[in-house]
Amino acid sequence: MPLSNRCKPVPADQLLETLSSAVLVLDLKLHIVFLNPAAENLFEISKRQATGQYWPDLVSAGETLVNRLEAMTKARQPFTERELELHTATGHRMTVDCIVTPSGNEDLLLEIMQIDRHLRIAHEEHLLVQQQAARELLRGMAHEIKNPLGGLRGAAQLLESELQNDGLKEYTRVIIGEADRLSNLVDRMLGPNNVLENRMINIHQVLEHVRSLVEAESYPGLELQREYDPSIPDFLADSELLIQAVLNLVRNAAQAGAQKIILVSRTQRQFTIGHTRYKLVIRVDIVDDGPGIPSGMQEKIFYPMVTGRADGTGLGLSIAQSMINQHHGIIEFTSEPGQTVFTIYLPLGAENA
Ligand SMILES: Nc1ncnc2c1ncn2[C@@H]1O[C@H](COP(=O)(O)OP(=O)(O)OP(=O)(O)O)[C@@H](O)[C@H]1O
Ligand SMILES: [Mg+2]
């Protein structure tokens, strides 16, 4: 077969659009001439806002990089900066590898790979596998407890009906009451079943439902705010499960003593969950101003039975993660005193993978 038949030319624009690395072109004064969607995503800025801006104003990249870029406008020698720390205008910190090459006569081409994200994806996958194993173990135990518990409760009920002495009935009532309490716990340990009841829903129905539930629980001094992106399209999901997952996260923030919780909805382009890269995902941030999660606990909080509360069962986050995983999504968080953000990523239809 002739070579020309095997290698079809692909338009450069199309390649840049789908590339997962951020690509920027700067002019000799370091003003942005072009950026691809991955760069828009990384720096959280639209092409329209970014074009013409002085790049070092947009991200604080440290003097070294700016000096090297300025030197390069004269010497035009390509260079690579590894493990560079960038701060975006929106306050995000990231570690990147940056390759700079001269492009044409006038421009500089920057390729930027966010390496902390790659490290994080690998780390996340590892954690998800471990969390799933822990959940399976717990489900197995819950199954084993459930059957004898039913027998125990039934026998106590029979015994109660035979007893004449009210004083003795008090004991059977304790058995029945405790069996019911354990049965509720075991049902929570079993978690959601594997069948999703999917229909077209809007993420804001879910968020508004949770908001009204949490408002009805009237936590003292708690204010619930929302920042929604109304353009987010409907998608196929099990709204009951999503409500439960979001509720678990919002309740945690309220129980931790937050005075303000903000529900934020956004879309994000080109996002990787597990092994799959999605063109478009919904992102829901639950931002609270509470005391944060102690650093020693952060690695473990998605494991079942891990709790920092005296009356907690430690199942809420594990269940929420499992419900979001069933929708091919993931929950992540960052936490420091005064600001904890739990973020739910949900792909907008698996077909956009
Ligand atoms: N927004 C938050 N701020 C501070 N700590 C949090 C937050 N979210 C979770 N945590 C910590 O993580 C722990 C685990 O949460 P998880 O929801 O899994 O269990 P729980 O709330 O203790 O019990 P359950 O949800 O089963 O009633 C909590 O006990 C709390 O210590
Ligand atoms: Mg909880």
mmCIF file of C-alpha atoms and ligand atoms in Angstrom:
data_model
loop_
_atom_site.group_PDB
_atom_site.id
_atom_site.type_symbol
_atom_site.label_atom_id
_atom_site.label_comp_id
_atom_site.label_asym_id
_atom_site.label_seq_id
_atom_site.Cartn_x
_atom_site.Cartn_y
_atom_site.Cartn_z
ATOM 1 C CA MET A 1 0.000 0.000 0.000
ATOM 2 C CA PRO A 2 1.454 3.421 -0.865
ATOM 3 C CA LEU A 3 2.439 5.521 2.134
ATOM 4 C CA SER A 4 0.036 8.321 1.194
ATOM 5 C CA ASN A 5 -2.919 5.954 1.659
ATOM 6 C CA ARG A 6 -1.896 4.931 5.124
ATOM 7 C CA CYS A 7 -1.127 8.317 6.701
ATOM 8 C CA LYS A 8 -3.995 10.711 6.248
ATOM 9 C CA PRO A 9 -3.220 14.336 7.092
ATOM 10 C CA VAL A 10 -5.203 15.605 10.100
ATOM 11 C CA PRO A 11 -5.860 19.348 10.341
ATOM 12 C CA ALA A 12 -3.543 20.977 12.906
ATOM 13 C CA ASP A 13 -6.453 22.788 14.593
ATOM 14 C CA GLN A 14 -8.248 19.525 15.210
ATOM 15 C CA LEU A 15 -5.112 17.982 16.718
ATOM 16 C CA LEU A 16 -4.608 20.909 19.076
ATOM 17 C CA GLU A 17 -8.264 20.818 20.144
ATOM 18 C CA THR A 18 -8.041 17.200 21.262
ATOM 19 C CA LEU A 19 -4.548 17.284 22.740
ATOM 20 C CA SER A 20 -4.501 16.678 26.491
ATOM 21 C CA SER A 21 -1.391 18.837 26.995
ATOM 22 C CA ALA A 22 -1.911 22.556 27.296
ATOM 23 C CA VAL A 23 -0.439 24.422 24.323
ATOM 24 C CA LEU A 24 0.139 28.194 24.239
ATOM 25 C CA VAL A 25 1.708 30.472 21.677
ATOM 26 C CA LEU A 26 3.244 33.717 22.959
ATOM 27 C CA ASP A 27 4.544 36.622 20.942
ATOM 28 C CA LEU A 28 7.952 38.198 21.618
ATOM 29 C CA LYS A 29 6.446 40.421 24.328
ATOM 30 C CA LEU A 30 5.070 37.285 26.014
ATOM 31 C CA HIS A 31 1.475 38.139 25.127
ATOM 32 C CA ILE A 32 -0.846 35.224 24.419
ATOM 33 C CA VAL A 33 -1.522 34.700 20.728
ATOM 34 C CA PHE A 34 -3.184 31.302 20.955
ATOM 35 C CA LEU A 35 -4.185 28.668 23.506
ATOM 36 C CA ASN A 36 -5.874 25.286 23.054
ATOM 37 C CA PRO A 37 -8.857 23.998 25.113
ATOM 38 C CA ALA A 38 -6.550 22.046 27.465
ATOM 39 C CA ALA A 39 -4.760 25.330 28.264
ATOM 40 C CA GLU A 40 -8.087 27.139 28.770
ATOM 41 C CA ASN A 41 -9.007 24.403 31.214
ATOM 42 C CA LEU A 42 -5.696 24.388 33.030
ATOM 43 C CA PHE A 43 -5.561 28.145 33.539
ATOM 44 C CA GLU A 44 -9.327 28.465 34.005
ATOM 45 C CA ILE A 45 -9.661 31.179 31.405
ATOM 46 C CA SER A 46 -11.434 31.377 28.054
ATOM 47 C CA LYS A 47 -9.607 31.948 24.791
ATOM 48 C CA ARG A 48 -11.424 35.280 24.423
ATOM 49 C CA GLN A 49 -10.288 36.515 27.852
ATOM 50 C CA ALA A 50 -6.731 35.237 27.449
ATOM 51 C CA THR A 51 -5.822 36.413 23.961
ATOM 52 C CA GLY A 52 -3.549 39.454 24.058
ATOM 53 C CA GLN A 53 -2.818 39.174 27.796
ATOM 54 C CA TYR A 54 0.722 39.258 29.182
ATOM 55 C CA TRP A 55 1.182 35.583 30.125
ATOM 56 C CA PRO A 56 3.163 36.113 33.372
ATOM 57 C CA ASP A 57 0.204 38.211 34.627
ATOM 58 C CA LEU A 58 -2.103 35.281 34.136
ATOM 59 C CA VAL A 59 -0.025 32.718 35.983
ATOM 60 C CA SER A 60 2.682 33.481 38.446
ATOM 61 C CA ALA A 61 5.359 31.142 37.197
ATOM 62 C CA GLY A 62 8.329 32.514 39.098
ATOM 63 C CA GLU A 63 11.049 34.800 37.836
ATOM 64 C CA THR A 64 13.250 32.030 36.455
ATOM 65 C CA LEU A 65 10.786 31.002 33.781
ATOM 66 C CA VAL A 66 9.966 34.596 32.805
ATOM 67 C CA ASN A 67 13.715 35.401 32.556
ATOM 68 C CA ARG A 68 14.335 32.324 30.446
ATOM 69 C CA LEU A 69 11.393 33.163 28.185
ATOM 70 C CA GLU A 70 12.664 36.706 27.736
ATOM 71 C CA ALA A 71 16.182 35.438 26.989
ATOM 72 C CA MET A 72 14.704 33.053 24.477
ATOM 73 C CA THR A 73 12.995 35.804 22.525
ATOM 74 C CA LYS A 74 16.573 36.767 21.515
ATOM 75 C CA ALA A 75 18.571 33.527 21.516
ATOM 76 C CA ARG A 76 15.729 31.264 20.319
ATOM 77 C CA GLN A 77 17.141 28.181 22.021
ATOM 78 C CA PRO A 78 14.489 25.643 23.076
ATOM 79 C CA PHE A 79 14.435 24.638 26.731
ATOM 80 C CA THR A 80 12.522 22.490 29.223
ATOM 81 C CA GLU A 81 11.618 23.418 32.790
ATOM 82 C CA ARG A 82 10.672 20.470 34.980
ATOM 83 C CA GLU A 83 8.508 20.401 38.107
ATOM 84 C CA LEU A 84 7.721 24.057 37.862
ATOM 85 C CA GLU A 85 5.194 25.500 40.305
ATOM 86 C CA LEU A 86 2.483 27.671 38.746
ATOM 87 C CA HIS A 87 -0.253 29.681 40.434
ATOM 88 C CA THR A 88 -3.293 30.557 38.362
ATOM 89 C CA ALA A 89 -5.145 33.857 38.716
ATOM 90 C CA THR A 90 -7.969 31.873 40.383
ATOM 91 C CA GLY A 91 -5.561 30.781 43.126
ATOM 92 C CA HIS A 92 -4.872 27.191 42.041
ATOM 93 C CA ARG A 93 -1.380 25.837 42.546
ATOM 94 C CA MET A 94 -0.051 23.166 40.206
ATOM 95 C CA THR A 95 3.173 21.395 39.299
ATOM 96 C CA VAL A 96 3.963 21.261 35.584
ATOM 97 C CA ASP A 97 6.631 20.325 33.071
ATOM 98 C CA CYS A 98 7.026 23.090 30.496
ATOM 99 C CA ILE A 99 8.700 22.722 27.083
ATOM 100 C CA VAL A 100 9.395 25.935 25.198
ATOM 101 C CA THR A 101 10.326 25.970 21.511
ATOM 102 C CA PRO A 102 10.589 28.809 19.002
ATOM 103 C CA SER A 103 7.673 28.783 16.590
ATOM 104 C CA GLY A 104 7.986 30.507 13.218
ATOM 105 C CA ASN A 105 10.018 33.704 13.307
ATOM 106 C CA GLU A 106 8.241 35.594 16.015
ATOM 107 C CA ASP A 107 6.455 33.301 18.399
ATOM 108 C CA LEU A 108 7.205 30.953 21.286
ATOM 109 C CA LEU A 109 5.412 27.652 21.640
ATOM 110 C CA LEU A 110 4.794 26.429 25.201
ATOM 111 C CA GLU A 111 3.702 22.872 25.936
ATOM 112 C CA ILE A 112 2.606 22.418 29.510
ATOM 113 C CA MET A 113 1.936 19.063 31.178
ATOM 114 C CA GLN A 114 0.377 19.107 34.623
ATOM 115 C CA ILE A 115 2.341 16.383 36.362
ATOM 116 C CA ASP A 116 0.723 16.566 39.794
ATOM 117 C CA ARG A 117 -2.540 15.626 38.063
ATOM 118 C CA HIS A 118 -0.915 12.514 36.547
ATOM 119 C CA LEU A 119 0.525 11.535 39.901
ATOM 120 C CA ARG A 120 -2.849 12.187 41.475
ATOM 121 C CA ILE A 121 -4.743 10.020 38.957
ATOM 122 C CA ALA A 122 -2.426 7.086 39.646
ATOM 123 C CA HIS A 123 -2.749 7.621 43.380
ATOM 124 C CA GLU A 124 -6.536 7.957 43.108
ATOM 125 C CA GLU A 125 -6.879 4.725 41.155
ATOM 126 C CA HIS A 126 -4.913 2.906 43.795
ATOM 127 C CA LEU A 127 -7.110 4.362 46.553
ATOM 128 C CA LEU A 128 -10.322 3.534 44.680
ATOM 129 C CA VAL A 129 -9.297 -0.107 44.332
ATOM 130 C CA GLN A 130 -8.514 -0.295 48.045
ATOM 131 C CA GLN A 131 -11.740 1.433 49.025
ATOM 132 C CA GLN A 132 -13.742 -0.931 46.826
ATOM 133 C CA ALA A 133 -12.072 -3.936 48.464
ATOM 134 C CA ALA A 134 -12.884 -2.554 51.929
ATOM 135 C CA ARG A 135 -16.484 -1.956 50.852
ATOM 136 C CA GLU A 136 -16.830 -5.519 49.505
ATOM 137 C CA LEU A 137 -15.557 -6.907 52.782
ATOM 138 C CA LEU A 138 -18.054 -4.828 54.699
ATOM 139 C CA ARG A 139 -20.922 -5.845 52.422
ATOM 140 C CA GLY A 140 -20.008 -9.487 52.974
ATOM 141 C CA MET A 141 -20.071 -8.995 56.735
ATOM 142 C CA ALA A 142 -23.354 -7.092 56.556
ATOM 143 C CA HIS A 143 -24.945 -10.008 54.665
ATOM 144 C CA GLU A 144 -23.769 -12.475 57.292
ATOM 145 C CA ILE A 145 -25.165 -10.347 60.121
ATOM 146 C CA LYS A 146 -28.505 -9.637 58.462
ATOM 147 C CA ASN A 147 -29.928 -13.179 58.448
ATOM 148 C CA PRO A 148 -29.354 -14.206 62.091
ATOM 149 C CA LEU A 149 -30.492 -10.737 63.109
ATOM 150 C CA GLY A 150 -33.882 -11.344 61.516
ATOM 151 C CA GLY A 151 -34.148 -14.653 63.411
ATOM 152 C CA LEU A 152 -33.184 -12.987 66.671
ATOM 153 C CA ARG A 153 -35.826 -10.295 66.292
ATOM 154 C CA GLY A 154 -38.532 -12.792 65.326
ATOM 155 C CA ALA A 155 -37.747 -14.993 68.344
ATOM 156 C CA ALA A 156 -37.861 -11.998 70.714
ATOM 157 C CA GLN A 157 -41.258 -11.040 69.290
ATOM 158 C CA LEU A 158 -42.621 -14.562 69.848
ATOM 159 C CA LEU A 159 -41.250 -14.592 73.359
ATOM 160 C CA GLU A 160 -42.844 -11.227 74.065
ATOM 161 C CA SER A 161 -46.259 -12.449 72.990
ATOM 162 C CA GLU A 162 -45.942 -15.370 75.458
ATOM 163 C CA LEU A 163 -44.858 -13.236 78.403
ATOM 164 C CA GLN A 164 -47.453 -12.161 80.982
ATOM 165 C CA ASN A 165 -45.114 -10.054 83.107
ATOM 166 C CA ASP A 166 -44.722 -6.460 81.792
ATOM 167 C CA GLY A 167 -41.393 -6.136 83.612
ATOM 168 C CA LEU A 168 -40.004 -9.005 81.563
ATOM 169 C CA LYS A 169 -41.447 -7.560 78.337
ATOM 170 C CA GLU A 170 -39.156 -4.604 78.882
ATOM 171 C CA TYR A 171 -36.214 -6.942 78.115
ATOM 172 C CA THR A 172 -37.696 -8.288 74.897
ATOM 173 C CA ARG A 173 -38.377 -4.689 73.802
ATOM 174 C CA VAL A 174 -34.703 -3.891 74.340
ATOM 175 C CA ILE A 175 -33.759 -6.878 72.155
ATOM 176 C CA ILE A 176 -36.195 -5.823 69.412
ATOM 177 C CA GLY A 177 -35.131 -2.151 69.587
ATOM 178 C CA GLU A 178 -31.430 -2.988 69.407
ATOM 179 C CA ALA A 179 -32.012 -5.502 66.587
ATOM 180 C CA ASP A 180 -33.777 -2.746 64.616
ATOM 181 C CA ARG A 181 -30.938 -0.315 65.236
ATOM 182 C CA LEU A 182 -28.384 -2.896 64.079
ATOM 183 C CA SER A 183 -30.526 -3.739 61.077
ATOM 184 C CA ASN A 184 -30.509 -0.070 59.983
ATOM 185 C CA LEU A 185 -26.732 0.006 60.327
ATOM 186 C CA VAL A 186 -26.371 -3.216 58.355
ATOM 187 C CA ASP A 187 -28.595 -1.807 55.583
ATOM 188 C CA ARG A 188 -26.288 1.215 55.370
ATOM 189 C CA MET A 189 -23.244 -1.098 55.343
ATOM 190 C CA LEU A 190 -24.744 -2.946 52.381
ATOM 191 C CA GLY A 191 -24.903 0.380 50.551
ATOM 192 C CA PRO A 192 -26.688 0.982 47.264
ATOM 193 C CA ASN A 193 -27.677 -2.028 45.204
ATOM 194 C CA ASN A 194 -26.138 -2.373 41.799
ATOM 195 C CA VAL A 195 -29.154 -1.498 39.684
ATOM 196 C CA LEU A 196 -29.388 2.144 38.680
ATOM 197 C CA GLU A 197 -32.776 3.643 37.896
ATOM 198 C CA ASN A 198 -31.548 6.059 35.293
ATOM 199 C CA ARG A 199 -33.610 8.802 33.724
ATOM 200 C CA MET A 200 -32.874 12.236 32.264
ATOM 201 C CA ILE A 201 -32.346 14.635 35.136
ATOM 202 C CA ASN A 202 -30.801 17.995 35.754
ATOM 203 C CA ILE A 203 -28.061 18.317 38.359
ATOM 204 C CA HIS A 204 -29.822 21.353 39.836
ATOM 205 C CA GLN A 205 -32.903 19.287 40.736
ATOM 206 C CA VAL A 206 -30.540 17.175 42.833
ATOM 207 C CA LEU A 207 -28.787 20.143 44.449
ATOM 208 C CA GLU A 208 -32.018 21.992 45.200
ATOM 209 C CA HIS A 209 -33.526 18.864 46.758
ATOM 210 C CA VAL A 210 -30.511 18.471 49.043
ATOM 211 C CA ARG A 211 -30.615 22.155 49.903
ATOM 212 C CA SER A 212 -34.228 21.937 51.053
ATOM 213 C CA LEU A 213 -33.543 18.770 53.085
ATOM 214 C CA VAL A 214 -30.560 20.298 54.869
ATOM 215 C CA GLU A 215 -32.421 23.560 55.466
ATOM 216 C CA ALA A 216 -35.217 21.557 57.111
ATOM 217 C CA GLU A 217 -32.653 19.994 59.447
ATOM 218 C CA SER A 218 -31.973 23.587 60.684
ATOM 219 C CA TYR A 219 -28.345 23.531 61.782
ATOM 220 C CA PRO A 220 -27.842 26.593 64.018
ATOM 221 C CA GLY A 221 -26.341 29.584 62.186
ATOM 222 C CA LEU A 222 -25.836 27.665 58.925
ATOM 223 C CA GLU A 223 -26.188 29.563 55.657
ATOM 224 C CA LEU A 224 -26.525 27.633 52.381
ATOM 225 C CA GLN A 225 -25.540 29.481 49.222
ATOM 226 C CA ARG A 226 -25.583 28.401 45.577
ATOM 227 C CA GLU A 227 -23.610 29.322 42.503
ATOM 228 C CA TYR A 228 -25.140 27.401 39.628
ATOM 229 C CA ASP A 229 -24.265 27.301 35.967
ATOM 230 C CA PRO A 230 -27.764 27.144 34.449
ATOM 231 C CA SER A 231 -26.440 26.005 31.063
ATOM 232 C CA ILE A 232 -25.514 22.502 32.306
ATOM 233 C CA PRO A 233 -27.514 20.053 30.148
ATOM 234 C CA ASP A 234 -29.702 17.223 31.488
ATOM 235 C CA PHE A 235 -28.058 13.818 31.706
ATOM 236 C CA LEU A 236 -28.924 10.203 32.426
ATOM 237 C CA ALA A 237 -28.577 9.338 36.112
ATOM 238 C CA ASP A 238 -30.284 7.865 39.156
ATOM 239 C CA SER A 239 -31.422 11.001 40.968
ATOM 240 C CA GLU A 240 -32.161 9.183 44.247
ATOM 241 C CA LEU A 241 -28.560 8.009 44.490
ATOM 242 C CA LEU A 242 -27.149 11.396 43.529
ATOM 243 C CA ILE A 243 -29.338 13.105 46.152
ATOM 244 C CA GLN A 244 -28.083 10.670 48.805
ATOM 245 C CA ALA A 245 -24.438 11.187 47.786
ATOM 246 C CA VAL A 246 -24.639 15.000 47.803
ATOM 247 C CA LEU A 247 -26.646 14.919 51.033
ATOM 248 C CA ASN A 248 -23.930 12.883 52.757
ATOM 249 C CA LEU A 249 -21.328 15.485 51.771
ATOM 250 C CA VAL A 250 -23.403 18.520 52.736
ATOM 251 C CA ARG A 251 -24.430 16.931 56.044
ATOM 252 C CA ASN A 252 -20.800 16.236 56.890
ATOM 253 C CA ALA A 253 -19.962 19.906 56.380
ATOM 254 C CA ALA A 254 -22.929 20.978 58.521
ATOM 255 C CA GLN A 255 -22.057 18.450 61.225
ATOM 256 C CA ALA A 256 -18.446 19.656 61.230
ATOM 257 C CA GLY A 257 -19.800 23.051 62.317
ATOM 258 C CA ALA A 258 -19.572 25.023 59.056
ATOM 259 C CA GLN A 259 -21.435 28.338 59.105
ATOM 260 C CA LYS A 260 -21.495 28.707 55.346
ATOM 261 C CA ILE A 261 -21.816 26.001 52.682
ATOM 262 C CA ILE A 262 -21.722 26.912 49.004
ATOM 263 C CA LEU A 263 -23.026 24.552 46.323
ATOM 264 C CA VAL A 264 -21.282 25.281 43.038
ATOM 265 C CA SER A 265 -22.085 23.658 39.677
ATOM 266 C CA ARG A 266 -19.834 23.947 36.642
ATOM 267 C CA THR A 267 -18.831 21.945 33.589
ATOM 268 C CA GLN A 268 -15.260 20.988 32.898
ATOM 269 C CA ARG A 269 -13.761 19.933 29.608
ATOM 270 C CA GLN A 270 -11.239 17.145 29.006
ATOM 271 C CA PHE A 271 -11.212 15.448 32.376
ATOM 272 C CA THR A 272 -9.823 12.016 33.210
ATOM 273 C CA ILE A 273 -11.623 9.699 35.613
ATOM 274 C CA GLY A 274 -9.904 6.353 36.142
ATOM 275 C CA HIS A 275 -8.662 5.281 32.704
ATOM 276 C CA THR A 276 -11.217 7.264 30.740
ATOM 277 C CA ARG A 277 -10.868 10.772 29.434
ATOM 278 C CA TYR A 278 -14.186 12.589 29.033
ATOM 279 C CA LYS A 279 -14.806 15.568 26.777
ATOM 280 C CA LEU A 280 -17.241 17.104 29.236
ATOM 281 C CA VAL A 281 -17.979 16.428 32.906
ATOM 282 C CA ILE A 282 -20.227 18.098 35.465
ATOM 283 C CA ARG A 283 -18.353 19.400 38.468
ATOM 284 C CA VAL A 284 -20.154 20.045 41.739
ATOM 285 C CA ASP A 285 -18.160 21.712 44.515
ATOM 286 C CA ILE A 286 -19.408 21.654 48.080
ATOM 287 C CA VAL A 287 -17.413 24.369 49.779
ATOM 288 C CA ASP A 288 -17.548 24.828 53.545
ATOM 289 C CA ASP A 289 -15.880 27.154 56.011
ATOM 290 C CA GLY A 290 -15.688 24.599 58.849
ATOM 291 C CA PRO A 291 -12.602 23.426 60.749
ATOM 292 C CA GLY A 292 -11.419 21.081 57.966
ATOM 293 C CA ILE A 293 -10.394 17.432 58.102
ATOM 294 C CA PRO A 294 -7.369 16.706 60.317
ATOM 295 C CA SER A 295 -4.391 15.945 58.051
ATOM 296 C CA GLY A 296 -3.801 12.552 59.686
ATOM 297 C CA MET A 297 -7.309 11.511 58.686
ATOM 298 C CA GLN A 298 -7.389 12.771 55.122
ATOM 299 C CA GLU A 299 -5.957 9.652 53.444
ATOM 300 C CA LYS A 300 -8.509 7.413 55.141
ATOM 301 C CA ILE A 301 -11.824 9.213 55.122
ATOM 302 C CA PHE A 302 -13.311 7.363 52.137
ATOM 303 C CA TYR A 303 -12.790 4.011 53.869
ATOM 304 C CA PRO A 304 -15.871 2.591 55.561
ATOM 305 C CA MET A 305 -16.100 2.905 59.364
ATOM 306 C CA VAL A 306 -13.599 5.780 59.513
ATOM 307 C CA THR A 307 -15.126 8.602 61.524
ATOM 308 C CA GLY A 308 -14.034 11.655 63.474
ATOM 309 C CA ARG A 309 -17.414 12.133 65.134
ATOM 310 C CA ALA A 310 -18.445 10.546 68.441
ATOM 311 C CA ASP A 311 -21.812 9.499 66.984
ATOM 312 C CA GLY A 312 -20.626 8.878 63.404
ATOM 313 C CA THR A 313 -20.659 5.462 61.723
ATOM 314 C CA GLY A 314 -18.079 6.465 59.122
ATOM 315 C CA LEU A 315 -20.192 5.174 56.245
ATOM 316 C CA GLY A 316 -21.384 8.417 54.638
ATOM 317 C CA LEU A 317 -18.355 9.145 52.433
ATOM 318 C CA SER A 318 -17.748 5.530 51.481
ATOM 319 C CA ILE A 319 -21.389 5.229 50.346
ATOM 320 C CA ALA A 320 -21.281 8.564 48.508
ATOM 321 C CA GLN A 321 -18.073 7.565 46.675
ATOM 322 C CA SER A 322 -19.615 4.241 45.698
ATOM 323 C CA MET A 323 -22.797 5.941 44.368
ATOM 324 C CA ILE A 324 -20.781 8.395 42.300
ATOM 325 C CA ASN A 325 -18.487 5.587 41.038
ATOM 326 C CA GLN A 326 -21.618 3.770 39.849
ATOM 327 C CA HIS A 327 -22.227 6.822 37.644
ATOM 328 C CA HIS A 328 -18.599 6.553 36.374
ATOM 329 C CA GLY A 329 -17.716 9.639 38.399
ATOM 330 C CA ILE A 330 -15.427 10.334 41.317
ATOM 331 C CA ILE A 331 -15.362 12.424 44.506
ATOM 332 C CA GLU A 332 -12.201 14.310 45.479
ATOM 333 C CA PHE A 333 -11.521 16.844 48.189
ATOM 334 C CA THR A 334 -9.083 19.403 49.495
ATOM 335 C CA SER A 335 -9.229 20.554 53.083
ATOM 336 C CA GLU A 336 -7.590 23.091 55.334
ATOM 337 C CA PRO A 337 -8.976 24.905 58.379
ATOM 338 C CA GLY A 338 -11.600 27.358 57.147
ATOM 339 C CA GLN A 339 -11.990 25.838 53.677
ATOM 340 C CA THR A 340 -12.943 22.300 52.737
ATOM 341 C CA VAL A 341 -14.024 21.541 49.187
ATOM 342 C CA PHE A 342 -15.570 18.216 48.202
ATOM 343 C CA THR A 343 -15.812 17.947 44.432
ATOM 344 C CA ILE A 344 -18.020 15.499 42.548
ATOM 345 C CA TYR A 345 -17.096 14.877 38.910
ATOM 346 C CA LEU A 346 -19.816 13.244 36.804
ATOM 347 C CA PRO A 347 -19.354 12.495 33.120
ATOM 348 C CA LEU A 348 -22.050 14.014 30.944
ATOM 349 C CA GLY A 349 -22.979 10.755 29.253
ATOM 350 C CA ALA A 350 -20.504 7.899 28.879
ATOM 351 C CA GLU A 351 -20.726 8.381 25.091
ATOM 352 C CA ASN A 352 -18.539 11.501 25.331
ATOM 353 C CA ALA A 353 -15.617 9.368 26.600
HETATM 354 N N1 LIG B 1 -16.646 18.799 55.378
HETATM 355 C C1 LIG B 1 -16.015 18.207 56.381
HETATM 356 N N2 LIG B 1 -15.360 18.942 57.338
HETATM 357 C C2 LIG B 1 -14.691 18.345 58.341
HETATM 358 N N3 LIG B 1 -14.603 17.011 58.509
HETATM 359 C C3 LIG B 1 -15.228 16.215 57.620
HETATM 360 C C4 LIG B 1 -15.952 16.761 56.518
HETATM 361 N N4 LIG B 1 -16.439 15.737 55.795
HETATM 362 C C5 LIG B 1 -16.047 14.609 56.416
HETATM 363 N N5 LIG B 1 -15.329 14.880 57.510
HETATM 364 C C6 LIG B 1 -14.703 13.903 58.426
HETATM 365 O O1 LIG B 1 -14.723 12.647 57.788
HETATM 366 C C7 LIG B 1 -15.326 11.675 58.638
HETATM 367 C C8 LIG B 1 -15.974 10.602 57.805
HETATM 368 O O2 LIG B 1 -17.166 11.053 57.203
HETATM 369 P P1 LIG B 1 -18.328 10.035 56.842
HETATM 370 O O3 LIG B 1 -19.458 10.808 56.275
HETATM 371 O O4 LIG B 1 -17.763 8.922 56.047
HETATM 372 O O5 LIG B 1 -18.741 9.421 58.244
HETATM 373 P P2 LIG B 1 -19.501 10.125 59.449
HETATM 374 O O6 LIG B 1 -20.055 11.444 59.035
HETATM 375 O O7 LIG B 1 -18.572 10.113 60.598
HETATM 376 O O8 LIG B 1 -20.680 9.100 59.750
HETATM 377 P P3 LIG B 1 -21.996 8.862 58.868
HETATM 378 O O9 LIG B 1 -21.909 9.722 57.660
HETATM 379 O O10 LIG B 1 -21.964 7.422 58.516
HETATM 380 O O11 LIG B 1 -23.122 9.230 59.754
HETATM 381 C C9 LIG B 1 -16.283 12.469 59.506
HETATM 382 O O12 LIG B 1 -16.522 11.803 60.719
HETATM 383 C C10 LIG B 1 -15.497 13.772 59.720
HETATM 384 O O13 LIG B 1 -14.557 13.595 60.762
HETATM 385 MG MG MG B 2 -21.205 11.566 57.293
#
